[in-house]
PDB file of C-alpha atoms in Angstrom:
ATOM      1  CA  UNK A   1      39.066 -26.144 -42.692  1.00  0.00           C
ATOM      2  CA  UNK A   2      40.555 -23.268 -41.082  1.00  0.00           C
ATOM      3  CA  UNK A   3      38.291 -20.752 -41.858  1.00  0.00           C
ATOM      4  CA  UNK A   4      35.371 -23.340 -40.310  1.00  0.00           C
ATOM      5  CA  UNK A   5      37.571 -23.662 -37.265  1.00  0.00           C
ATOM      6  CA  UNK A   6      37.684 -19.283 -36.751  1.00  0.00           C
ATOM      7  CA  UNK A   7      34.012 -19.494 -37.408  1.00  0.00           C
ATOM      8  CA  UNK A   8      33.325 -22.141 -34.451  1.00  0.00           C
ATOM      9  CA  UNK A   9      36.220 -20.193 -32.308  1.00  0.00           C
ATOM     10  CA  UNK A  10      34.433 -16.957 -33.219  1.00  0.00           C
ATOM     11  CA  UNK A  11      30.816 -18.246 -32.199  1.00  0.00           C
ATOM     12  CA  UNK A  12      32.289 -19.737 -28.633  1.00  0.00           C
ATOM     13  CA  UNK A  13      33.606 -16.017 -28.435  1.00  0.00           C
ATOM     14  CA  UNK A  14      29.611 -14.436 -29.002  1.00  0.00           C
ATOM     15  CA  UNK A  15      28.403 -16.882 -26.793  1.00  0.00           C
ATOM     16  CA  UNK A  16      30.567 -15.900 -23.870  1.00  0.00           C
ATOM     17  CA  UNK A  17      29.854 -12.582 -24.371  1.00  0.00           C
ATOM     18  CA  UNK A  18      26.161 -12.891 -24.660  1.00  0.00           C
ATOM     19  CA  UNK A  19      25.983 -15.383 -21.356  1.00  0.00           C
ATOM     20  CA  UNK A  20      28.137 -12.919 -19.623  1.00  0.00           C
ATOM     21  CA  UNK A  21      26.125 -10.124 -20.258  1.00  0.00           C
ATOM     22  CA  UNK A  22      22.984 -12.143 -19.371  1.00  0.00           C
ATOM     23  CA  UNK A  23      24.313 -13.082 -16.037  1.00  0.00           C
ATOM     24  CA  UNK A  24      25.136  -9.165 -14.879  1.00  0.00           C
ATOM     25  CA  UNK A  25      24.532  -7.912 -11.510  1.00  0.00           C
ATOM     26  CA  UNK A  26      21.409  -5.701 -10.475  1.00  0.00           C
ATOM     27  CA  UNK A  27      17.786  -6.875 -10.991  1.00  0.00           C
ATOM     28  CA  UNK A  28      19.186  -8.764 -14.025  1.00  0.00           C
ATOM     29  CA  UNK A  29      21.375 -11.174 -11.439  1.00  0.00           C
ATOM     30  CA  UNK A  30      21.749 -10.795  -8.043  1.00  0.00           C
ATOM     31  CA  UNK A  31      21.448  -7.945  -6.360  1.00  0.00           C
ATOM     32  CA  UNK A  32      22.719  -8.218  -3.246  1.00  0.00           C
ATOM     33  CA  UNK A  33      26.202  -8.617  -4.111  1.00  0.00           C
ATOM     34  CA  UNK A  34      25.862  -4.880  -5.018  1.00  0.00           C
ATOM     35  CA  UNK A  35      27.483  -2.642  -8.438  1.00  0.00           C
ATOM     36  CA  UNK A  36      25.290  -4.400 -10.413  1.00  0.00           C
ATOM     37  CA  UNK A  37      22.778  -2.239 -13.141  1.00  0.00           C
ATOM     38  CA  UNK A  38      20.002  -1.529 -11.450  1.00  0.00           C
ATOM     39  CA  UNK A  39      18.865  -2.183  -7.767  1.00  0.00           C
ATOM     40  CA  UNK A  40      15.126  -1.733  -7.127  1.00  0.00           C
ATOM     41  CA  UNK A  41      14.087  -0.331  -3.550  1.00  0.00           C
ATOM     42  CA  UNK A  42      10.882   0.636  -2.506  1.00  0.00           C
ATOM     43  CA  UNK A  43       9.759   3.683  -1.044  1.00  0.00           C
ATOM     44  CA  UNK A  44       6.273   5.612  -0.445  1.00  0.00           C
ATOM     45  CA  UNK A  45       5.360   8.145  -3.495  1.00  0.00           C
ATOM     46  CA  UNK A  46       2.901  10.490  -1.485  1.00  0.00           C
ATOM     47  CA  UNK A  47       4.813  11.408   1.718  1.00  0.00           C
ATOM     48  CA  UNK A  48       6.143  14.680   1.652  1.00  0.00           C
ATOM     49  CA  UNK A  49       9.293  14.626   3.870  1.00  0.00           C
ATOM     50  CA  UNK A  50       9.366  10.909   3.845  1.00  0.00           C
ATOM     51  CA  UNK A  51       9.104  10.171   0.187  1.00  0.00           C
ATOM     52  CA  UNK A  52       7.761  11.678  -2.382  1.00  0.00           C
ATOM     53  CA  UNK A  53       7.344  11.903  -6.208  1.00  0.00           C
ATOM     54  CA  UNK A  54       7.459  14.910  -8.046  1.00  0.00           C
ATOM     55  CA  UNK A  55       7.776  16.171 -11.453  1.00  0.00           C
ATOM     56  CA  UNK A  56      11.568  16.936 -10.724  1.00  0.00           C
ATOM     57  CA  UNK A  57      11.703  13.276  -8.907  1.00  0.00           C
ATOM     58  CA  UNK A  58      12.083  11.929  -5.307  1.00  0.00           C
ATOM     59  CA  UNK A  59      12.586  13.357  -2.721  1.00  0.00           C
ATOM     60  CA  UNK A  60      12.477  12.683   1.144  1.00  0.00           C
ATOM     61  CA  UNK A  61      14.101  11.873   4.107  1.00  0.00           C
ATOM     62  CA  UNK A  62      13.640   8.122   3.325  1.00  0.00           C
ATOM     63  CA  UNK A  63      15.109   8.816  -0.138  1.00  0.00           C
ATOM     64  CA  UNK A  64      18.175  10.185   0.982  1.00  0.00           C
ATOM     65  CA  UNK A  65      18.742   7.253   3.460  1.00  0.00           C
ATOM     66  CA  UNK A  66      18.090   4.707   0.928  1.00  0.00           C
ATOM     67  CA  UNK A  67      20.487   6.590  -1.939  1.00  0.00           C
ATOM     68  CA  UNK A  68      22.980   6.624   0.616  1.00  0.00           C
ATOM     69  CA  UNK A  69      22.614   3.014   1.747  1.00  0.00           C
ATOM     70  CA  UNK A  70      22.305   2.211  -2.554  1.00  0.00           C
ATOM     71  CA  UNK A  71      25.494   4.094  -2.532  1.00  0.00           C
ATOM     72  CA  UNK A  72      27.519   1.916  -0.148  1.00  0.00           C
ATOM     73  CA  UNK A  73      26.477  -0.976  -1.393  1.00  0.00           C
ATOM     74  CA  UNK A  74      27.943  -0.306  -4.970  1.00  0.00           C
ATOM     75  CA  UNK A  75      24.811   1.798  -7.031  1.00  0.00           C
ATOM     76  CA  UNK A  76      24.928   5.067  -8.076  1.00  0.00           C
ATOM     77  CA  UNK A  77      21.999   7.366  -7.904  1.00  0.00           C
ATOM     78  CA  UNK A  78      20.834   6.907 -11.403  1.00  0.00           C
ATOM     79  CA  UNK A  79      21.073   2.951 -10.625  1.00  0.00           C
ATOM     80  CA  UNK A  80      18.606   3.284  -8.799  1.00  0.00           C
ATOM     81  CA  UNK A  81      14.890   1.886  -9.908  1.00  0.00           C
ATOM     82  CA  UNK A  82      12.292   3.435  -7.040  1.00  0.00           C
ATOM     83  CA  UNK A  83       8.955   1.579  -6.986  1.00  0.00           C
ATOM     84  CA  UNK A  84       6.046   2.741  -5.123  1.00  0.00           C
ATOM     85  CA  UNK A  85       5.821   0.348  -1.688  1.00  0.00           C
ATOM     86  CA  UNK A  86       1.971   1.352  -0.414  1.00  0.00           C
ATOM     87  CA  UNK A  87       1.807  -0.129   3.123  1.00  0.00           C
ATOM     88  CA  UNK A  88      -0.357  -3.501   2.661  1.00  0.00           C
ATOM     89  CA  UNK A  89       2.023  -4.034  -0.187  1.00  0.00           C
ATOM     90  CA  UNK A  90       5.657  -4.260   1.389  1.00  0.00           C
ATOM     91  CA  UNK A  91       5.469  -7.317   2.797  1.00  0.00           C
ATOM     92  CA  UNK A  92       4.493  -9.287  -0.412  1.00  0.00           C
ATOM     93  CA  UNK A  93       6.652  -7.251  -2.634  1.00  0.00           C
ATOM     94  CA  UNK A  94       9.871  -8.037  -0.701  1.00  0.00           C
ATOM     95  CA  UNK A  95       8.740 -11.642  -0.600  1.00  0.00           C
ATOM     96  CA  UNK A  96       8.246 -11.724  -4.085  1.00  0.00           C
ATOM     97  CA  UNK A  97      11.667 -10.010  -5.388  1.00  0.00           C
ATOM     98  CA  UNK A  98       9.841  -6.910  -6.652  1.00  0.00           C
ATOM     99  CA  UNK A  99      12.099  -4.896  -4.781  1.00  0.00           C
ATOM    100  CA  UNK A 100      15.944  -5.211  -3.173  1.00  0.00           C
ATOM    101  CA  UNK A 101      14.887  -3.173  -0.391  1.00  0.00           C
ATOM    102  CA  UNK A 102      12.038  -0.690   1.228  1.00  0.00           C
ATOM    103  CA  UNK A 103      12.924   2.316   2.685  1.00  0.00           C
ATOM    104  CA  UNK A 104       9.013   3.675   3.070  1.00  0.00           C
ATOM    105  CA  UNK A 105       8.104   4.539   6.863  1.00  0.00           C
ATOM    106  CA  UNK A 106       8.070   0.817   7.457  1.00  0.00           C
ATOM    107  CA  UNK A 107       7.795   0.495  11.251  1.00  0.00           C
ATOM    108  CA  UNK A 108       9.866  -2.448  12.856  1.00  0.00           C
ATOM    109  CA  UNK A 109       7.061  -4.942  14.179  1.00  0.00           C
ATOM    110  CA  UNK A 110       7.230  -8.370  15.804  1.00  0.00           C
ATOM    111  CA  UNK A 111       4.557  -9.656  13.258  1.00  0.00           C
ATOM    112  CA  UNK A 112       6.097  -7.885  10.269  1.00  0.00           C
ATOM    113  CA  UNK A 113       9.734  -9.548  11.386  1.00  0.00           C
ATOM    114  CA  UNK A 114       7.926 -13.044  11.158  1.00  0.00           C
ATOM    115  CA  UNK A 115       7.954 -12.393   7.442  1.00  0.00           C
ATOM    116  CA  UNK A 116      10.898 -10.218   6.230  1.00  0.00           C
ATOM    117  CA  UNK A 117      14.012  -8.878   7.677  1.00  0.00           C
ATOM    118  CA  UNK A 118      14.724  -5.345   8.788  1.00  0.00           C
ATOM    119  CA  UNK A 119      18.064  -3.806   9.192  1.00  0.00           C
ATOM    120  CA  UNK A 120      18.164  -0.472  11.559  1.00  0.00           C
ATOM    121  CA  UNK A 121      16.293   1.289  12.950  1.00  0.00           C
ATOM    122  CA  UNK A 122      17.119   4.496  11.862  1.00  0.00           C
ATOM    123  CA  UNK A 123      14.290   6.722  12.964  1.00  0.00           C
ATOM    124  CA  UNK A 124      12.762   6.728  16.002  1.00  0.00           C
ATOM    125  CA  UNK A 125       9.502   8.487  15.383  1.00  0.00           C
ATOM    126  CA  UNK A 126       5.939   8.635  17.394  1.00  0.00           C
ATOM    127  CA  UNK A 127       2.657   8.073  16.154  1.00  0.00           C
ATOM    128  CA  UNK A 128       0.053  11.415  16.799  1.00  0.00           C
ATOM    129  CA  UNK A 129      -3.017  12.703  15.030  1.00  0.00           C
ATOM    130  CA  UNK A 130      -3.648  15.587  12.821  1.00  0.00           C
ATOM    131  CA  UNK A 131      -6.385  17.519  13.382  1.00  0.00           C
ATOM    132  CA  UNK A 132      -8.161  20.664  12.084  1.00  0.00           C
ATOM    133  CA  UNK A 133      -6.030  24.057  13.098  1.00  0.00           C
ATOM    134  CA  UNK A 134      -9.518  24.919  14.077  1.00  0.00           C
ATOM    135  CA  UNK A 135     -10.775  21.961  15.748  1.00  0.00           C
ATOM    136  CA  UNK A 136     -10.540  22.552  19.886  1.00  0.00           C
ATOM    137  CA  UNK A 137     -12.444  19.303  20.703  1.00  0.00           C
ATOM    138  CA  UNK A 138      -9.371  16.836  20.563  1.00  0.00           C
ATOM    139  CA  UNK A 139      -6.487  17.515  22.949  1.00  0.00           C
ATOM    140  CA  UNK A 140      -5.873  14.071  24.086  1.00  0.00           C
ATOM    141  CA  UNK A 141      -6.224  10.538  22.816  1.00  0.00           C
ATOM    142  CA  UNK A 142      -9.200   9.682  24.504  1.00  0.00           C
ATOM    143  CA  UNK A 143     -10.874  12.619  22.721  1.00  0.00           C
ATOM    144  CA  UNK A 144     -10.985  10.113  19.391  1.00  0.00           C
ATOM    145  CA  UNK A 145     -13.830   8.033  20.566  1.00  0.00           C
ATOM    146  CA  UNK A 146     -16.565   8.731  18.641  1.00  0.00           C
ATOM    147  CA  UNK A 147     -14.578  10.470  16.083  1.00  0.00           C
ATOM    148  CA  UNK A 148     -13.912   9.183  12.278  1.00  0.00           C
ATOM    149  CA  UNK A 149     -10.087   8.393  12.588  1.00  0.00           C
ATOM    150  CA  UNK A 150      -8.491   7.529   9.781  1.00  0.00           C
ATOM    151  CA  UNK A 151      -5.455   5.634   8.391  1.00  0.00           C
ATOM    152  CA  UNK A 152      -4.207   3.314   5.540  1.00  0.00           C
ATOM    153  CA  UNK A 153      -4.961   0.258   4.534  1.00  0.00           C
ATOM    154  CA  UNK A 154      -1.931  -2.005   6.201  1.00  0.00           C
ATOM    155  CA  UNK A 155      -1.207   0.779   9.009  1.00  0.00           C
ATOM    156  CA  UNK A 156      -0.707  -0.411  12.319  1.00  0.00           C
ATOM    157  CA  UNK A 157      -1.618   2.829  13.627  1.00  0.00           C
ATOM    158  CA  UNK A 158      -5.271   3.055  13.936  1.00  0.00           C
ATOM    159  CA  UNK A 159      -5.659  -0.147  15.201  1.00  0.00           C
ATOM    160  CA  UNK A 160      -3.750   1.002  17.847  1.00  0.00           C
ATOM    161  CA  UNK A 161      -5.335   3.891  19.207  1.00  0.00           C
ATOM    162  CA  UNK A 162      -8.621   1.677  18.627  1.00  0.00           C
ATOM    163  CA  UNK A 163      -7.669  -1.303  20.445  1.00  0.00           C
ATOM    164  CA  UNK A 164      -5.373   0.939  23.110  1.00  0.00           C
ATOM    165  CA  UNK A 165      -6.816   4.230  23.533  1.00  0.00           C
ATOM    166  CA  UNK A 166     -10.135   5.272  22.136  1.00  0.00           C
ATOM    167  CA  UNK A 167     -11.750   1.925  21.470  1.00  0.00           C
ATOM    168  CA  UNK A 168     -15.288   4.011  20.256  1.00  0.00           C
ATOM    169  CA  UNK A 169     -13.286   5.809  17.376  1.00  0.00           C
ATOM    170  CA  UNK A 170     -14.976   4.849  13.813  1.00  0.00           C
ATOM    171  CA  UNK A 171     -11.975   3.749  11.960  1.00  0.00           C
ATOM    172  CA  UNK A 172     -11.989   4.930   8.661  1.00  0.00           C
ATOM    173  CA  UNK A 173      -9.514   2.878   6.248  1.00  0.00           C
ATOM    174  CA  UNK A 174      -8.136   5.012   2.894  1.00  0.00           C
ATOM    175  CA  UNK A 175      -5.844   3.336   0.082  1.00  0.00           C
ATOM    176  CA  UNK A 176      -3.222   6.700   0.812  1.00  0.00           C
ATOM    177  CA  UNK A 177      -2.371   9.142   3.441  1.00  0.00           C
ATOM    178  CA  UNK A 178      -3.363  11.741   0.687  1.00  0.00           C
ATOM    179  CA  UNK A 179      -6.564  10.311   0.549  1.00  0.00           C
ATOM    180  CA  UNK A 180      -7.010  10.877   4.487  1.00  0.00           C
ATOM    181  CA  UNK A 181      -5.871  14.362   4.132  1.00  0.00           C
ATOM    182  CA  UNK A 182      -8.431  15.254   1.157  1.00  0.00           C
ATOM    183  CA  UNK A 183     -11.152  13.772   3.436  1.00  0.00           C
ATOM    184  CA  UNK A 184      -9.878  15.343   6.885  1.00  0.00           C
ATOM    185  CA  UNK A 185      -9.748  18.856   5.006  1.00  0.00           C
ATOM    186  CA  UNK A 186     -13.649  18.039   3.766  1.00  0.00           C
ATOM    187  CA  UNK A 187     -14.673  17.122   7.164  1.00  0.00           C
ATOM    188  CA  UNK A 188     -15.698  13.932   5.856  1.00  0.00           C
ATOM    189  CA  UNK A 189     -12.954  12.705   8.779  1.00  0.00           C
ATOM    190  CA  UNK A 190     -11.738  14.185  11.782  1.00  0.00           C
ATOM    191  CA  UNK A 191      -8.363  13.176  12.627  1.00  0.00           C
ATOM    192  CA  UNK A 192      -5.523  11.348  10.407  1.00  0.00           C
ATOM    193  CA  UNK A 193      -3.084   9.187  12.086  1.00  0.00           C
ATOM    194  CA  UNK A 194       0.179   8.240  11.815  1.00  0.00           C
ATOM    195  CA  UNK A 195       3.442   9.124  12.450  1.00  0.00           C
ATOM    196  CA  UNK A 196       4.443  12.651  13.451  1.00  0.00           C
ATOM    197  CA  UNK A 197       6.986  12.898  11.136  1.00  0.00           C
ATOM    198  CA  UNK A 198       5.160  11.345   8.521  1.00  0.00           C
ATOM    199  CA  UNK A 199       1.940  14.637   9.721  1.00  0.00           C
ATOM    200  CA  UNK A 200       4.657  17.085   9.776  1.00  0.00           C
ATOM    201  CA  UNK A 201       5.435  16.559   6.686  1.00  0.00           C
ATOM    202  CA  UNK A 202       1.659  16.845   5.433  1.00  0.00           C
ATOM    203  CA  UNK A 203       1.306  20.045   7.389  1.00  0.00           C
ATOM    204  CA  UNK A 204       4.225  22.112   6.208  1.00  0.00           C
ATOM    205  CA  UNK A 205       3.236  22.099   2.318  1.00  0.00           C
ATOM    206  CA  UNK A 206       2.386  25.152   1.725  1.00  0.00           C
ATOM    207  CA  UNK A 207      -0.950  24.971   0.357  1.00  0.00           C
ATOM    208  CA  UNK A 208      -1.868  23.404   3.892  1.00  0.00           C
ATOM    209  CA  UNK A 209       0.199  26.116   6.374  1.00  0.00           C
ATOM    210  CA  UNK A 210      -2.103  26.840   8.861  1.00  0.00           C
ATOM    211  CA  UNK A 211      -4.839  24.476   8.059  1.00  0.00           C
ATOM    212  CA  UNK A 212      -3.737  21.725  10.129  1.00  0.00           C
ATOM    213  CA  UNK A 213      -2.185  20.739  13.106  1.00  0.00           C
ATOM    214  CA  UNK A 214      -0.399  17.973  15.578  1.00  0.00           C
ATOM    215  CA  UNK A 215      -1.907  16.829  18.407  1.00  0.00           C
ATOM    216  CA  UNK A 216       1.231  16.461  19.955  1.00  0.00           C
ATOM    217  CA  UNK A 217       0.498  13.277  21.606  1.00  0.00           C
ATOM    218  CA  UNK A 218       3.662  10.983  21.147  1.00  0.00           C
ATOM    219  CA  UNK A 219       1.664   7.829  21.697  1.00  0.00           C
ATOM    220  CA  UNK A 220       3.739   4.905  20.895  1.00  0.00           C
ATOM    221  CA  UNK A 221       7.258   4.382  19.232  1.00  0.00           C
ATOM    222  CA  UNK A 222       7.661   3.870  15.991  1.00  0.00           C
ATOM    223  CA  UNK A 223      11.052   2.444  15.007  1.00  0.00           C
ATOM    224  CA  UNK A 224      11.640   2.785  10.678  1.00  0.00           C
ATOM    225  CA  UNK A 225      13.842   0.154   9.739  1.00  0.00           C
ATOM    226  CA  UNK A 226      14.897  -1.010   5.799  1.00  0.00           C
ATOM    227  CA  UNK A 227      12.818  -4.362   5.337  1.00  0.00           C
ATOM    228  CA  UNK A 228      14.483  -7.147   3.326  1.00  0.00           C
ATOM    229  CA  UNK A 229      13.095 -10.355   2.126  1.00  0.00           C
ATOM    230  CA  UNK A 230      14.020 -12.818   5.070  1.00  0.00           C
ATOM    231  CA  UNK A 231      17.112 -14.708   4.985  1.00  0.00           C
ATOM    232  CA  UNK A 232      18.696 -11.632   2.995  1.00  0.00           C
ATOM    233  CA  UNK A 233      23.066 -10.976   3.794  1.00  0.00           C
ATOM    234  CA  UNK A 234      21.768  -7.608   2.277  1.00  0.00           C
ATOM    235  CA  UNK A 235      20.632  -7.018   5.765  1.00  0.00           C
ATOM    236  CA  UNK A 236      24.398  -7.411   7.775  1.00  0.00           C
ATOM    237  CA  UNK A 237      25.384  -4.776   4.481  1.00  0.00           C
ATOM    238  CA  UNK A 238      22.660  -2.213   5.131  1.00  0.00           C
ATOM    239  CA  UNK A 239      23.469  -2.154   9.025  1.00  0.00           C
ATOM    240  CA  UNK A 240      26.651  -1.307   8.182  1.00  0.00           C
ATOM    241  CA  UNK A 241      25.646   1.787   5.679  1.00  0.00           C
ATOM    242  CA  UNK A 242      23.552   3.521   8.446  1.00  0.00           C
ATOM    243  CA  UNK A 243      26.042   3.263  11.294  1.00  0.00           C
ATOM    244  CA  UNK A 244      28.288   4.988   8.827  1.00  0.00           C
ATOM    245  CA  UNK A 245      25.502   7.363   8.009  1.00  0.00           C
ATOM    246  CA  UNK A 246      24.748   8.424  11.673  1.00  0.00           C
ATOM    247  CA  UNK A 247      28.717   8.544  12.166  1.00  0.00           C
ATOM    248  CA  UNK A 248      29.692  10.624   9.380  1.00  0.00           C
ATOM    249  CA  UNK A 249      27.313  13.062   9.433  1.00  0.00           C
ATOM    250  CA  UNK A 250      24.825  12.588   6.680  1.00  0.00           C
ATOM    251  CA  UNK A 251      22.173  11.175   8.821  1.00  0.00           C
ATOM    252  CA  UNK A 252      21.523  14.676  10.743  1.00  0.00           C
ATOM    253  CA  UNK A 253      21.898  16.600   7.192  1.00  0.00           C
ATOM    254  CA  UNK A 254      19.357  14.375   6.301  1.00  0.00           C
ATOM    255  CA  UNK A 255      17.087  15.633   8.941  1.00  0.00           C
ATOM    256  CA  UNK A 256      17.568  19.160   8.834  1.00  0.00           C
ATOM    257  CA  UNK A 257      16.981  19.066   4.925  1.00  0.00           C
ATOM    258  CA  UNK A 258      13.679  17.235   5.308  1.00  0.00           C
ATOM    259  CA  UNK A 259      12.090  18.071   8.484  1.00  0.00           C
ATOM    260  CA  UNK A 260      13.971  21.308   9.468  1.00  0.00           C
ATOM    261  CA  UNK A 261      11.068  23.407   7.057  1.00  0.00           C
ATOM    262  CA  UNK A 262       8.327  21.912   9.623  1.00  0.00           C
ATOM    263  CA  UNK A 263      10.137  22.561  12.702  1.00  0.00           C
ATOM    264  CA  UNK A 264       9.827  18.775  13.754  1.00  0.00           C
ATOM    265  CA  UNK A 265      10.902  17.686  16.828  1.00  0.00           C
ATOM    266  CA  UNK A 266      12.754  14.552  16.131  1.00  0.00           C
ATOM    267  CA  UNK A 267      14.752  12.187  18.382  1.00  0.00           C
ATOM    268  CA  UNK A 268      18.749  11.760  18.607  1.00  0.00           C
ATOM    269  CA  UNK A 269      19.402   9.252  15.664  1.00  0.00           C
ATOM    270  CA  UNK A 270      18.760   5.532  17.637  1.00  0.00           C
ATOM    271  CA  UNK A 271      21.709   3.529  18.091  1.00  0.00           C
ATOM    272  CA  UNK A 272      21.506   0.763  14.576  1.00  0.00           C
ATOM    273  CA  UNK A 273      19.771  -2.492  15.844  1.00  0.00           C
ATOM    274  CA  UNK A 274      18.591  -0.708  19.223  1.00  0.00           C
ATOM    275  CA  UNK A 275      14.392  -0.879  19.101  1.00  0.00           C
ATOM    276  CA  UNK A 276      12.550   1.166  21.374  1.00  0.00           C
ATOM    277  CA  UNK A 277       9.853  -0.312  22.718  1.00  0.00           C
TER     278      UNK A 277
END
């Protein structure tokens, strides 16, 4: 009788254990309450500067925000699980719970904030065109009409210059900004837009130096903020990690580590929650 009675004791033990370890935090619980096993944020996988995945692993400006922001919010750098956040993707894989967070370029938007949450911003960047060093026949946006422009699929950015600024430009839609570059170096395009930091970053690999160049035409604001799925409190959290970013420093080491090679131009960090329009 008492060994039956250790036996049943002993199983209620295993079973605790086993529910316990079921219900741990990360991707295997709940996330947002933060030093759980894994956290899964999104980022872009073909943006040098920005993020970027190499042999020796990721690297970017927008991966050392989001490690920092993982950081504060209770994961360690190896608890991190990066997945690759294409633009026409970020939106559905925040909705879904593929992803805790996206850290990828991902411009604040009135019609993106209908369907997730953003904390930030914490880049202010401006959206130009790279061109051809050699090419002399674009110096200003209205130079794009009747020019193959190109951009992602999901990009806000050529629709802009086409609906704003050169509404005869041939839009030319690619799966990846890589793509655009192989096709503006062919001269099957002739300009690539997006962001300037996201170009500058394109332009100072070193199999490019001197092959390409910005336009240098700051044509709207582009305000990166860290999308959440709506209705998030990882949101309040991550506001809180890149006011302490900007404040201690790590934000402007940040910069100067990723964009410093390129001898971009960026704006003062932006004030957390303050969009430019």
């Amino acid at each position: 009788m008492k060994l039956r009675k250790v036996t049943a004791a002993s199983a209620a033990v295993l079973a605790l254990a086993v529910g316990a370890t079921a219900c741990g935090g990360g991707k295997d619980d709940d996330s947002s309450s933060g030093g759980g096993k894994k956290i899964a944020v999104g980022i872009k996988f073909d943006q040098p500067g920005i993020g970027q995945k190499t042999p020796q692993g990721y690297s970017g400006f927008d991966v050392d925000v989001a490690t920092y922001v993982a950081k504060k919010l209770g994961y360690g750098a190896d608890q991190i699980e990066w997945k690759e956040s294409k633009s026409a993707d970020r939106e559905t894989m925040l909705q879904r719970g593929d992803v805790d967070f996206i850290a990828a370029s991902y411009s604040i938007t009135p019609e993106r904030q209908q369907k997730v949450d953003f904390a930030g911003p914490y880049l202010l960047a401006h959206q130009d065109v790279l061109i051809r060093a050699d090419d002399n026949t674009i110096k200003s946006p209205a130079d794009l009409n009747k020019k193959k422009l190109c951009s992602v699929t999901g990009s806000t950015s050529a629709q802009n210059v086409k609906a704003e600024l050169a509404p005869k430009a041939q839009l030319q839609q690619y799966p990846t900004y890589s793509a655009c570059l192989t096709g503006l170096q062919s001269k099957a395009i002739d300009a690539l837009t997006t962001d300037d930091s996201i170009l500058a970053g394109y332009a100072s690999q070193s199999q490019f130096k001197g092959k390409f160049k910005l336009g240098g035409f700051k044509m709207t604001n582009e305000n990166y903020g860290i999308g959440v799925k709506k209705g998030s409190d990882l949101k309040a959290k991550i506001y809180k990690a890149l006011e302490e970013m900007v404040s201690d420093g790590s934000w402007q080491k940040a910069v100067d580590k990723n964009f410093g090679p390129a001898d971009y131009k960026n704006e003062q960090a932006p004030k957390i929650g303050e969009i430019k329009s």
